[in-house]
Coordinates of C-alpha atoms in Angstrom, one line a residue:
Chain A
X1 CA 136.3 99.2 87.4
X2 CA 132.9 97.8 88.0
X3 CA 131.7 98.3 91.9
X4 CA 131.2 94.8 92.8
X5 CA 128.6 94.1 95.4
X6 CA 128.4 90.7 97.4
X7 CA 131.1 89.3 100.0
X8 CA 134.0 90.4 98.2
X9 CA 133.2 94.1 98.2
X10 CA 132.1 93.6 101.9
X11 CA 135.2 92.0 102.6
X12 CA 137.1 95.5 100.9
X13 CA 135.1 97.8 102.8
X14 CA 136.3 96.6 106.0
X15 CA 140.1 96.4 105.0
X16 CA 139.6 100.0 103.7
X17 CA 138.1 100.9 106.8
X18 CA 141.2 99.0 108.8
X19 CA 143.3 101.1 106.9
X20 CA 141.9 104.4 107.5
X21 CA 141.7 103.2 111.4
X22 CA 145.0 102.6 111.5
X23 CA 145.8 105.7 109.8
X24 CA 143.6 107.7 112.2
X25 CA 145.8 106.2 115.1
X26 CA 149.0 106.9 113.7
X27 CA 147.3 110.3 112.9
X28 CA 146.9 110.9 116.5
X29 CA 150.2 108.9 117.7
X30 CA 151.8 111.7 115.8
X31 CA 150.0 114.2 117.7
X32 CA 150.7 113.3 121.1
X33 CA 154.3 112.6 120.2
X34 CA 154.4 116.3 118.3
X35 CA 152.9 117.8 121.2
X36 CA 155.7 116.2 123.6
X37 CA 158.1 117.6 120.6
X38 CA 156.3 120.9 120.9
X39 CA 156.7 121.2 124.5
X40 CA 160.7 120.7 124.5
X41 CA 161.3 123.3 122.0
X42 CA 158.9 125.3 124.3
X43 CA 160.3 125.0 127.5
X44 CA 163.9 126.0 125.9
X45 CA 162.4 129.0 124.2
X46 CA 160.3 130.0 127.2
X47 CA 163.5 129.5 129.2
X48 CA 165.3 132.1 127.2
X49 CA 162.6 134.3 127.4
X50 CA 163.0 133.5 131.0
X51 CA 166.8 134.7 131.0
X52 CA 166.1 137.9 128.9
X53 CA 163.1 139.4 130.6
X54 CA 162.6 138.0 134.2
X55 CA 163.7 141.1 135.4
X56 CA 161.1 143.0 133.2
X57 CA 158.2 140.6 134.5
X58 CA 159.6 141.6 137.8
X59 CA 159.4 145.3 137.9
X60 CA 157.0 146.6 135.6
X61 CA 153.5 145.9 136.3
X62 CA 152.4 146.9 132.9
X63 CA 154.4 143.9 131.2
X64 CA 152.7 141.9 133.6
X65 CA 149.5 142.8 133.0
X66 CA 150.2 142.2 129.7
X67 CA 151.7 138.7 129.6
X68 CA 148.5 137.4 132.2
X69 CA 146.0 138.6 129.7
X70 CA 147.6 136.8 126.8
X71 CA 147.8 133.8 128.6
X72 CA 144.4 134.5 129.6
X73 CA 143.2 134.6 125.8
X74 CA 144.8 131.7 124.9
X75 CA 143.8 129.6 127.7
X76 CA 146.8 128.8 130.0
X77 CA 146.9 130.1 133.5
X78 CA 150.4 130.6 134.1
X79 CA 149.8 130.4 137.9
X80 CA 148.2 126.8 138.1
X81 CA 151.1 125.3 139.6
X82 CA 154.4 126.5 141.5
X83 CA 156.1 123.4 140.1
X84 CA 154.6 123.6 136.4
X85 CA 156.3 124.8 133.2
X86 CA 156.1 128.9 133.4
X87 CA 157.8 128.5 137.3
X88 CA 160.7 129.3 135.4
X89 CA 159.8 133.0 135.0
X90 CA 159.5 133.1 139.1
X91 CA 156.4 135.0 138.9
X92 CA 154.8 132.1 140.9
X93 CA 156.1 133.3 144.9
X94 CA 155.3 137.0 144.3
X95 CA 151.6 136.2 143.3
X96 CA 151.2 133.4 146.3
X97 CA 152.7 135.6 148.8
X98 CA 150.4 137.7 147.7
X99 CA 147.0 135.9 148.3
X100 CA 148.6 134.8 151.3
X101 CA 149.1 138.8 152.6
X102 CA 145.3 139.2 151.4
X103 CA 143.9 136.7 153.4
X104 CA 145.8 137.8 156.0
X105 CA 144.6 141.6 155.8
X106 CA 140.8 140.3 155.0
X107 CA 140.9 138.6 158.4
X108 CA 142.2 141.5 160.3
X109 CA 139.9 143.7 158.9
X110 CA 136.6 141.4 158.7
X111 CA 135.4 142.1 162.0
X112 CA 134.9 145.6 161.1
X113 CA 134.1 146.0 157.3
X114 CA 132.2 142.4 157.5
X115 CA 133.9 141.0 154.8
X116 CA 134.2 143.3 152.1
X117 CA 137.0 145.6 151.3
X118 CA 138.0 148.0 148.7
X119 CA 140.9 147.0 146.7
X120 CA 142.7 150.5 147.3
X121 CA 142.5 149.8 151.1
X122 CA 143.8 146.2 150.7
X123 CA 146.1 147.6 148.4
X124 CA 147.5 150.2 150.9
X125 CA 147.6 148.1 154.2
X126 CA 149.6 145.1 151.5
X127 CA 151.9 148.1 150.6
X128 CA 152.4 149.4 154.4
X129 CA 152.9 145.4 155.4
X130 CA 155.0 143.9 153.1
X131 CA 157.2 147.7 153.6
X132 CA 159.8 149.8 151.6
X133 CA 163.4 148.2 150.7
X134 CA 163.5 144.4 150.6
X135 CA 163.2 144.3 146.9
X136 CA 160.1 146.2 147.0
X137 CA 157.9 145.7 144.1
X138 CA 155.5 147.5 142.4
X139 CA 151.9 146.1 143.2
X140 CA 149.5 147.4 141.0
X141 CA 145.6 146.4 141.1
X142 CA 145.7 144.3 138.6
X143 CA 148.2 142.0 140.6
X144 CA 145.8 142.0 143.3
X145 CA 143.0 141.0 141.5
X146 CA 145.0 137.8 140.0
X147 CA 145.9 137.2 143.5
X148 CA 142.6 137.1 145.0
X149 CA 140.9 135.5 142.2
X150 CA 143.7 132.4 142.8
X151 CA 141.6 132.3 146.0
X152 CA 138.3 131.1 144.3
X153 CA 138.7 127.7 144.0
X154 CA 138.9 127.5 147.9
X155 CA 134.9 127.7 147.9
X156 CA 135.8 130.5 150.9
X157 CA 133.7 132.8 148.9
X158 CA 136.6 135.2 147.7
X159 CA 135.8 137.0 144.9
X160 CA 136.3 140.1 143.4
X161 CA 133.2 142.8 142.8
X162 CA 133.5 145.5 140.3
X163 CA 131.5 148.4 141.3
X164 CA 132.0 150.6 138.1
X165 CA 134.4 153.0 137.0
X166 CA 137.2 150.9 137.8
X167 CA 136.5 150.3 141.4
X168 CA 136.9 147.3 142.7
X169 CA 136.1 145.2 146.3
X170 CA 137.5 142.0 147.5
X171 CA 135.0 139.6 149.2
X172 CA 136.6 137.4 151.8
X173 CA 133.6 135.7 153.4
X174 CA 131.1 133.8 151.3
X175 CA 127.5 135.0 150.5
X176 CA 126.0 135.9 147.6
X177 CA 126.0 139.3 146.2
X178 CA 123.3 140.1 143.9
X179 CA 123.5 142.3 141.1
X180 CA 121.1 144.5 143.2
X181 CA 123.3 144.5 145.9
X182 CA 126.5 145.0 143.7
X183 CA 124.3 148.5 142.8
X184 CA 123.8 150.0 146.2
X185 CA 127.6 149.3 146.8
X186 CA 128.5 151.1 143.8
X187 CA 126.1 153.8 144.1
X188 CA 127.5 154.3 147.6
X189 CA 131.2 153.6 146.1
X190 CA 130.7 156.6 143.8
X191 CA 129.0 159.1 146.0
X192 CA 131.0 161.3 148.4
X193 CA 129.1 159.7 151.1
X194 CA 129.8 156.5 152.7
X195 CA 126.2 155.8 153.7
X196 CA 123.0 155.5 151.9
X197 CA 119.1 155.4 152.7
X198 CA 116.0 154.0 151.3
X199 CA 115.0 157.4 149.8
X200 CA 119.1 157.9 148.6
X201 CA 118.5 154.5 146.5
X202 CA 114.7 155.3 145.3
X203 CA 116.0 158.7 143.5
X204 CA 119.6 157.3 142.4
X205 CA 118.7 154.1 141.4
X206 CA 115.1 154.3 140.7
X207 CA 114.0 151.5 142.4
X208 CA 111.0 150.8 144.3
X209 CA 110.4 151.4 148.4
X210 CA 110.4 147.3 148.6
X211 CA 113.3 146.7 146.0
X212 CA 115.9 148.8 147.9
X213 CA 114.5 148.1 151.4
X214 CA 115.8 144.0 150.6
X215 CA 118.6 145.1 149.5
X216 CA 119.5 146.7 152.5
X217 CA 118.3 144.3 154.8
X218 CA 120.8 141.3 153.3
X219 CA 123.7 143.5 153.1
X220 CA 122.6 144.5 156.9
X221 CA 122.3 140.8 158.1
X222 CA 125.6 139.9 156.3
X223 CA 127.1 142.4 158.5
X224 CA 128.5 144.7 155.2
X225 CA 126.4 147.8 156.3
X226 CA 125.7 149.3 159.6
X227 CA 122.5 150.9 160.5
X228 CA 122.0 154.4 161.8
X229 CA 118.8 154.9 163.8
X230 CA 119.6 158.4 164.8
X231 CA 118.6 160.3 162.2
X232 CA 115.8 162.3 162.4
X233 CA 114.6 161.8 159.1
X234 CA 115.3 157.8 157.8
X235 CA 117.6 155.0 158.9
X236 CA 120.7 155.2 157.2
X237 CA 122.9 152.7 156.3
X238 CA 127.2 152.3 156.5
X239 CA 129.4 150.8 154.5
X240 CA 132.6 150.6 156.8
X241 CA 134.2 149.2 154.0
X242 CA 134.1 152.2 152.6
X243 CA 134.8 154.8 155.5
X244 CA 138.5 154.9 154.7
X245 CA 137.8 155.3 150.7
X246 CA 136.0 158.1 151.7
X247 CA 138.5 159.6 153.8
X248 CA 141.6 158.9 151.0
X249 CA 139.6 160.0 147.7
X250 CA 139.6 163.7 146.1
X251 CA 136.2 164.4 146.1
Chain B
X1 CA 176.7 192.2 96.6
X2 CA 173.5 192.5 98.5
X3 CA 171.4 190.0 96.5
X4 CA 174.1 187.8 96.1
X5 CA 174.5 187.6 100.0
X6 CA 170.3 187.3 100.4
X7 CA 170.7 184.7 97.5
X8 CA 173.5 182.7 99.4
X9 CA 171.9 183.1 102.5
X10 CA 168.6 181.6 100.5
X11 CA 170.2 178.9 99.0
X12 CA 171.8 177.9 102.9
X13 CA 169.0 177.2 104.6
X14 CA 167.8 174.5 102.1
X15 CA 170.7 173.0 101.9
X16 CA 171.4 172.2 105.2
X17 CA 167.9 171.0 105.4
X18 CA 168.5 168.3 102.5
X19 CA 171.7 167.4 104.9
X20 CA 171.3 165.3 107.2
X21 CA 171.8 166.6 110.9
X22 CA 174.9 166.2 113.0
X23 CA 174.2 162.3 114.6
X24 CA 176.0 163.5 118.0
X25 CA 174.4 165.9 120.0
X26 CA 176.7 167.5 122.0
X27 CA 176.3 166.7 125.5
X28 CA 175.1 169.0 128.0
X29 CA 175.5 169.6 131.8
X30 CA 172.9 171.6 133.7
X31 CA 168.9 170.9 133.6
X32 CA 169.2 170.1 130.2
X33 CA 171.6 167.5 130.4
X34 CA 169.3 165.5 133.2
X35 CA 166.1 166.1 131.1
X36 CA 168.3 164.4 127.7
X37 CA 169.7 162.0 129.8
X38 CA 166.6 160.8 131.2
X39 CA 164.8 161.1 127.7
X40 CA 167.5 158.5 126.8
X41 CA 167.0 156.0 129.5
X42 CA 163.4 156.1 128.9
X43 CA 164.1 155.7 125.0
X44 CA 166.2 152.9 126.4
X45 CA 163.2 151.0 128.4
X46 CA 160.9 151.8 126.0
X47 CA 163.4 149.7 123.4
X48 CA 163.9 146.9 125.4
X49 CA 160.1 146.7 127.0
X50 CA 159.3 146.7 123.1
X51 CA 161.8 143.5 122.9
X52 CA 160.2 142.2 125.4
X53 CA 156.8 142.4 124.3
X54 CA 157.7 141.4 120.9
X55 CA 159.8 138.4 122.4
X56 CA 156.2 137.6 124.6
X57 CA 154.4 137.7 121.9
X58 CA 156.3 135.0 119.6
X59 CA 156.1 132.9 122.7
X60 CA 152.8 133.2 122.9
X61 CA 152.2 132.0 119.6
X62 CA 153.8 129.1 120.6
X63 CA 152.1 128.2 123.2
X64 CA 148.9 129.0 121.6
X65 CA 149.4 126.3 119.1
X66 CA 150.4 124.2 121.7
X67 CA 146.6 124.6 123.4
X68 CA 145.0 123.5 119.9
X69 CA 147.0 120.3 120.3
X70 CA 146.0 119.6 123.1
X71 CA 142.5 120.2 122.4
X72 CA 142.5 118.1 119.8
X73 CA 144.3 115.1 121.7
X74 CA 141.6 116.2 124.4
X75 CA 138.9 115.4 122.6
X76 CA 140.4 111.6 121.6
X77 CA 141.1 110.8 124.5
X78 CA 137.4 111.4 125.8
X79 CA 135.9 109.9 122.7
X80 CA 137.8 106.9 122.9
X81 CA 138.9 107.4 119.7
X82 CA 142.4 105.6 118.5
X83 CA 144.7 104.2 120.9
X84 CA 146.4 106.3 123.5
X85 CA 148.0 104.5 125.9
X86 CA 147.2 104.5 129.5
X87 CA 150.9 105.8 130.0
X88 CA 150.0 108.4 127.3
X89 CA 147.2 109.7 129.2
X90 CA 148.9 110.2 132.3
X91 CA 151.8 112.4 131.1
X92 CA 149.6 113.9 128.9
X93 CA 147.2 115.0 131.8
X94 CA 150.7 116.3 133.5
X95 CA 151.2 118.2 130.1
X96 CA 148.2 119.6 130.8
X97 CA 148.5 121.0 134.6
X98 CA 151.8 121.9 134.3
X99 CA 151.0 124.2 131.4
X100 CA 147.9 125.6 133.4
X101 CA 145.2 124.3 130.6
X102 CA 142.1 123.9 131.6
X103 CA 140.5 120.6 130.8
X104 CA 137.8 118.5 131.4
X105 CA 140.2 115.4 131.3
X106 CA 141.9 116.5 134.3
X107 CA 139.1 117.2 136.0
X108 CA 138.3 113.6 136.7
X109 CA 140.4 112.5 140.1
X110 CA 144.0 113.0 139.7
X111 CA 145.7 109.4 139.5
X112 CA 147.3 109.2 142.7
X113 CA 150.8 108.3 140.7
X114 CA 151.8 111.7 140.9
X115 CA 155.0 111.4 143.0
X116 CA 155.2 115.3 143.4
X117 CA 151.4 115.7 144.9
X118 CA 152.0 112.7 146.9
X119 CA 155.1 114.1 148.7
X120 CA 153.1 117.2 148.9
X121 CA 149.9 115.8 150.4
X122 CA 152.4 114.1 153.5
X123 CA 154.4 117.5 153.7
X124 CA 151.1 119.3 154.2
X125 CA 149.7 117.0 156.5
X126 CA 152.9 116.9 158.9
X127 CA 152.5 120.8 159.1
X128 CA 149.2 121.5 160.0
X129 CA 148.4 118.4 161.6
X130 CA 148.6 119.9 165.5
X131 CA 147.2 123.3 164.5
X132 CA 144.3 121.7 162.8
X133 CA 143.7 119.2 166.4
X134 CA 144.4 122.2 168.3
X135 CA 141.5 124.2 166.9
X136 CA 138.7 121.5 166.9
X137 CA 139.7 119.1 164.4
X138 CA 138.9 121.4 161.3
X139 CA 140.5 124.4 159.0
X140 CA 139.5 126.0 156.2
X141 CA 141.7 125.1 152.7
X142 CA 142.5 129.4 152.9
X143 CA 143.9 128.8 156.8
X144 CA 145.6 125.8 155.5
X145 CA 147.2 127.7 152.2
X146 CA 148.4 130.7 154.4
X147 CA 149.7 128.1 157.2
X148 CA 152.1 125.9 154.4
X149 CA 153.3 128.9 152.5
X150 CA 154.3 130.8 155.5
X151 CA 155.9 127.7 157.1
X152 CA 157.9 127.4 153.3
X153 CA 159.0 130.4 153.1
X154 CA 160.2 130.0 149.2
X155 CA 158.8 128.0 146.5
X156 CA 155.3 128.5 147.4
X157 CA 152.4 126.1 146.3
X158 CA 149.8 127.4 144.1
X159 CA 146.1 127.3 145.2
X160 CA 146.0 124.7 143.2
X161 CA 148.5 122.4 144.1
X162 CA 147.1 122.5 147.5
X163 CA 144.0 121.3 146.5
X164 CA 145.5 118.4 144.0
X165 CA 147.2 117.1 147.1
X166 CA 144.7 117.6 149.8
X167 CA 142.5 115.4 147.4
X168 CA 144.8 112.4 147.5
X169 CA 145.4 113.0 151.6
X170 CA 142.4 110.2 152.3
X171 CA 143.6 107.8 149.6
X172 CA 147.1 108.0 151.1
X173 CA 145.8 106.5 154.7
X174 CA 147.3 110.5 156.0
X175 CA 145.3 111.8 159.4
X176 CA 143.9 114.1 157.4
X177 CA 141.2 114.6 154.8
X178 CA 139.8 116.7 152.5
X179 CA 136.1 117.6 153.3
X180 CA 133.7 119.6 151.2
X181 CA 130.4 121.3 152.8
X182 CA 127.3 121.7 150.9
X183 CA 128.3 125.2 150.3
X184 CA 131.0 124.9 148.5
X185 CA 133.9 125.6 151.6
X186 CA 136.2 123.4 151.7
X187 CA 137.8 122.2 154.9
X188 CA 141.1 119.4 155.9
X189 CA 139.6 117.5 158.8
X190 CA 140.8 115.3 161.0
X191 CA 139.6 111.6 159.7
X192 CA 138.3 111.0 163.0
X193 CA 136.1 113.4 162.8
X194 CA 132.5 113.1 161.7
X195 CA 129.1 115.1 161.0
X196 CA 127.4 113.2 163.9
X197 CA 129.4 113.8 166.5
X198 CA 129.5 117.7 165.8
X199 CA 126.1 117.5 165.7
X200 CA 125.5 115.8 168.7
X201 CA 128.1 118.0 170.5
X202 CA 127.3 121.4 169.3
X203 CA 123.1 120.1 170.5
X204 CA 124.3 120.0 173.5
X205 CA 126.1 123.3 174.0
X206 CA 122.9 124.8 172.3
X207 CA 120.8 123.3 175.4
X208 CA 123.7 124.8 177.7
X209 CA 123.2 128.3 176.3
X210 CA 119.6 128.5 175.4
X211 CA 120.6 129.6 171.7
X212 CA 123.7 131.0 169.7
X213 CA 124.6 132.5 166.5
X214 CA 127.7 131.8 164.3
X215 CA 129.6 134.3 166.0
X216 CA 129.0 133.3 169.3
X217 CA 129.5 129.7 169.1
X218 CA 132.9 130.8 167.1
X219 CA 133.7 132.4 169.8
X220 CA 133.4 130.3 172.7
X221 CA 135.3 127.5 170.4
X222 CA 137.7 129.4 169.4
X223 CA 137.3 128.8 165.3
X224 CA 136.3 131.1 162.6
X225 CA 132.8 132.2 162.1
X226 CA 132.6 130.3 158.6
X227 CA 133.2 126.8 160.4
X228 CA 131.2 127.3 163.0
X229 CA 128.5 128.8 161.2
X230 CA 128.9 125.5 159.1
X231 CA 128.4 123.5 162.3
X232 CA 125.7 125.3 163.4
X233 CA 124.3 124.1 159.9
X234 CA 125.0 120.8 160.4
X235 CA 123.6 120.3 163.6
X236 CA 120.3 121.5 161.8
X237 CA 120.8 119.0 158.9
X238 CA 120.7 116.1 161.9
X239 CA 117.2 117.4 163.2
X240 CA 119.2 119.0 166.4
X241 CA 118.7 122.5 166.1
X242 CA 116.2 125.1 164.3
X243 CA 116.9 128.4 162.7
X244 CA 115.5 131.6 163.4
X245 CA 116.6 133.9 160.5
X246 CA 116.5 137.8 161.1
X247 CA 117.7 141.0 160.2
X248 CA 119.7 140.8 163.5
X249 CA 121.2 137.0 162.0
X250 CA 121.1 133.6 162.0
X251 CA 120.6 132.5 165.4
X252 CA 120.2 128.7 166.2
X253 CA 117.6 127.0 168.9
X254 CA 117.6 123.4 170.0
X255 CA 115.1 121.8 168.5
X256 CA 111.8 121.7 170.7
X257 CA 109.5 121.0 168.1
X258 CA 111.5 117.8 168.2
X259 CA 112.3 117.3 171.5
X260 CA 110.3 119.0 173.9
X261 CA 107.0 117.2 174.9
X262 CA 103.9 119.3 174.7

C-alpha cells in the first residue's frame, strides 16, 4: 500500500500510537498483577521452606551465612522488617536481640576502650551474657557483623572496621576513621603488642614522621588510644581496645 | 593340585571384586562402633544441610526474579509511565519493604496509611515517653531501639521499623518526634523541645562553670556524651559558645568575643 502523507496518515499515526499506549499499560498492569501472583506462590513456597529448615537456619551458623549472602546478592535484606515476608523463618528476634546485646556491651565498655572494640571481645562478653542452656545458639562473627551493621541506619556511628586478616572492630560512637587510621589499628591489631609509637609506624608502615604523628593525635583525641609518657625513649600509644585481644590470642 | 589351588585362589580375588560388597555392615560396639555411628550422623547432616541448601537455593531463584519485577515496575512508576494506580503504588511500596528491597520509591516519606507503623509509632511513644522526659527531653534512636525491644520481649522491631514509625510520630500529633542532627544522629525528642532553648540553657551553665567538654556537661546532666556533645554544638551554632579544639578534646567557652565588652 502506498504511505499516504496528509491528515489521514496523521490521523493513523496517533491511533497506532493509542494502541501501542494502551498496550504498554496493559503490559505493565500485567506486571504488577504478576508480581502480586508471584508473591503468593512465594510466600507459600518460602513457608515450606520455613517448615522444613527453620531448625537448620537456627543452629548452624554456616547455613546462615549462607542464606544472608544470597539474599545479599540478589538484593533483599531479609532483616528489614520483623513484620515483613521472611518473619516466617524467625530469624528476625535472634538478630535484634542481638544488636540490642551489642549496644548494650558497647556502652559498658565505651568508657574504657573509647568506643571501639574487637569483635572477638564483643563476641565473648555476648556469649558469657546471653549464657549456656536457654536454647543457646551458636553465634558466629558473621552474625555479629549483620547485627551491628542493622545498627547503621541509626546515624550513631556504628560500623564495622576490618583491620585485615579477618579481624574485625565494632565502632559504637561516631567519628570518622580514616583509611590511615584503619592502618595503625591494624598494624597494632596484628602485632603482639597492643601499643604502637611514631617510630613503630614509620618502619611498619612507611610513613612519614608528620603522617603518623596525625594519625595518632585523632585517634588520641577520640579517646581510642592512650598515651604513655613514661618511656624513656618515645611516647607510646594504647589501644585498650585491644588489651584483652592481646591477652586471649596465641601469639 | 598346587596350581590349581594358586589358580582358584587367583581367580577369587577378582571375582569378589566384580561383586558388589555386602550393603550391611555389620554393626560394631566398642570405639569403632561410636566412630561409624558418628560418621553416620554426620553423613546424615551433611544430607539434609545439602537439602537444605538446594531447597535455599530454588527459593532464591524465586525471589530473584521477583527483584527484576519489581525493578521494572520501579522504574514506571518513577517515570510516570502507564497507569498505576494510586492504590497500586501503595501496596506495591508495601511489596517492597516487606520483602526488604531496596528502592528509591520508598525512599520518599512513607504514606502515613500504614495501619501497622501507625500503631507502632503510638506503642513506641507510650513506652519511652517518661524515660525520654526523665533524661532531658532527648534519646538517641539506639537508646530508644534497646528500650522497645527489651520492654517486648518477643517479636522484636527491626532497626528499621523503628525508624519508619518514629518518622510518622510528628504527623500523628504523638509527644514525640523524630529529630535529626547535622551529623547524621538521630534523636526522638520531646516536641516541646527546641534548639533555642538548649542553647540558651546550656550558655548559661557554660557561664556557671567557666568551660566544659562533652563529657563533663554529660555528666553533670546525666545524658550520654553523644547528646551532649551535640548540645554543646548547638549552642555554638546560636553564637553562644566557642570551641577550643585539642589533643586533650573539644572543650567549649562562652562566647566573649561576642559577649564580653573590651
Amino acid at each position: 500500500m502506498r504511505r499516504r502523507a496528509g491528515v489521514g496518515a496523521i490521523q493513523k499515526q496517533r491511533l497506532e500510537q493509542e494502541k501501542y499506549k494502551d498496550k504498554g499499560n496493559e503490559i505493565q498492569e500485567n506486571q504488577f498483577e504478576q508480581m502480586t501472583k508471584q508473591l503468593e506462590v512465594f510466600r507459600v513456597n518460602l513457608e515450606e521452606f520455613a517448615a522444613k529448615h527453620k531448625n537448620e537456619i537456627r543452629k548452624n551458623a554456616q547455613f546462615r551465612k549462607q542464606f544472608q549472602d544470597m539474599c545479599a546478592s540478589i538484593g533483599v535484606d531479609p532483616l528489614a522488617s520483623g513484620k515483613g515476608f521472611w518473619s516466617v523463618l524467625g530469624i528476625g528476634d535472634f538478630y535484634y536481640e542481638l544488636a540490642v546485646q551489642t549496644v548494650e556491651v558497647c556502652l559498658a565498655t565505651n568508657y574504657k576502650n573509647g568506643g571501639l572494640i574487637s569483635l572477638n571481645e564483643l563476641r565473648t562478653r555476648l556469649i558469657k551474657a546471653r549464657g549456656q542452656g536457654k536454647q543457646h545458639q551458636e553465634i558466629s562473627q558473621d552474625d555479629l557483623i549483620c547485627a551491628a551493621r542493622k545498627l547503621k541506619i541509626f546515624g550513631n556511628g556504628f560500623s564495622v572496621v576490618s583491620v585485615g586478616k579477618g579481624q574485625y572492630m565494632v565502632q559504637s560512637v561516631p567519628g570518622e576513621l580514616s583509611m590511615d587510621h584503619t592502618a595503625v589499628i591494624q598494624q597494632v591489631a596484628n602485632s603482639s603488642q597492643a601499643y604502637t609509637s611514631i617510630s613503630i609506624l614509620r618502619d611498619q608502615l612507611n610513613w612519614e614522621r608528620d603522617r603518623a604523628q596525625k594519625a595518632l593525635g585523632h585517634l588520641l583525641k577520640e579517646g581510642l588510644v592512650w598515651i604513655d609518657l613514661q618511656n624513656p625513649t618515645e611516647k607510646l600509644y594504647y589501644f585498650p581496645s585491644l588489651f584483652t585481644a592481646c591477652i586471649n590470642s596465641s601469639n | 593340585m598346587q596350581k590349581k589351588r594358586w589358580e582358584a585362589s587367583q581367580t577369587s580375588p577378582t571375582a569378589s571384586a566384580s561383586k558388589p560388597p555386602p550393603p550391611n555392615i555389620k554393626l560394631r560396639t566398642g570405639i569403632v562402633g561410636i566412630e561409624r555411628s558418628i560418621q553416620e550422623k554426620q553423613k546424615q547432616t551433611d544430607e539434609s544441610i545439602s537439602l537444605a541448601f538446594q531447597d535455599l537455593s530454588k527459593l532464591m531463584v524465586m525471589a530473584k526474579d521477583m527483584v527484576h519485577l519489581s525493578q521494572n515496575i520501579s522504574t514506571k512508576i518513577r517515570e510516570k509511565q502507564g497507569d498505576i494506580t494510586e492504590d497500586e503504588t501503595v501496596r506495591f511500596k508495601s511489596y517492597l519493604l516487606s520483602l526488604g528491597i531496596e528502592d528509591p520509591v520508598t525512599r520518599d516519606a512513607y504514606k502515613s496509611d500504614n495501619q501497622y507503623y501507625r500503631s507502632l509509632a503510638k506503642q513506641i511513644s507510650e513506652i519511652v515517653h517518661t524515660p525520654i522526659t526523665e533524661v532531658g527531653g532527648m534519646m538517641t534512636l539506639t537508646d530508644v531501639y534497646c528500650r522497645v525491644n527489651r520492654a517486648r520481649g518477643l517479636e522484636l522491631l527491626s532497626p528499621e521499623d523503628l525508624l519508619n514509625a518514629c518518622r510518622l510520630m510528628e504527623s500523628l500529633d504523638l509527644p514525640l518526634k523524630l529529630y535529626l542532627f547535622e551529623s547524621g544522629v538521630m534523636v526522638l525528642q520531646l516536641v516541646t523541645l527546641n534548639d533555642e532553648s538548649i542553647a540558651d540553657s546550656t550558655a548559661e551553665l557554660l557561664e556557671e562553670k567557666g568551660s566544659l567538654s562533652s563529657e563533663e556537661l554529660a555528666q553533670f546532666l546525666g545524658i550520654s556524651v553523644m547528646l551532649a556533645k551535640e548540645r554543646l554544638l548547638t549552642t555554638e551554632k546560636f553564637g553562644k559558645s566557642c570551641r577550643d579544639d585539642s589533643t586533650e578534646g573539644l572543650r567549649f567557652y562562652p562566647n566573649w568575643i561576642l559577649n564580653r565588652e573590651e
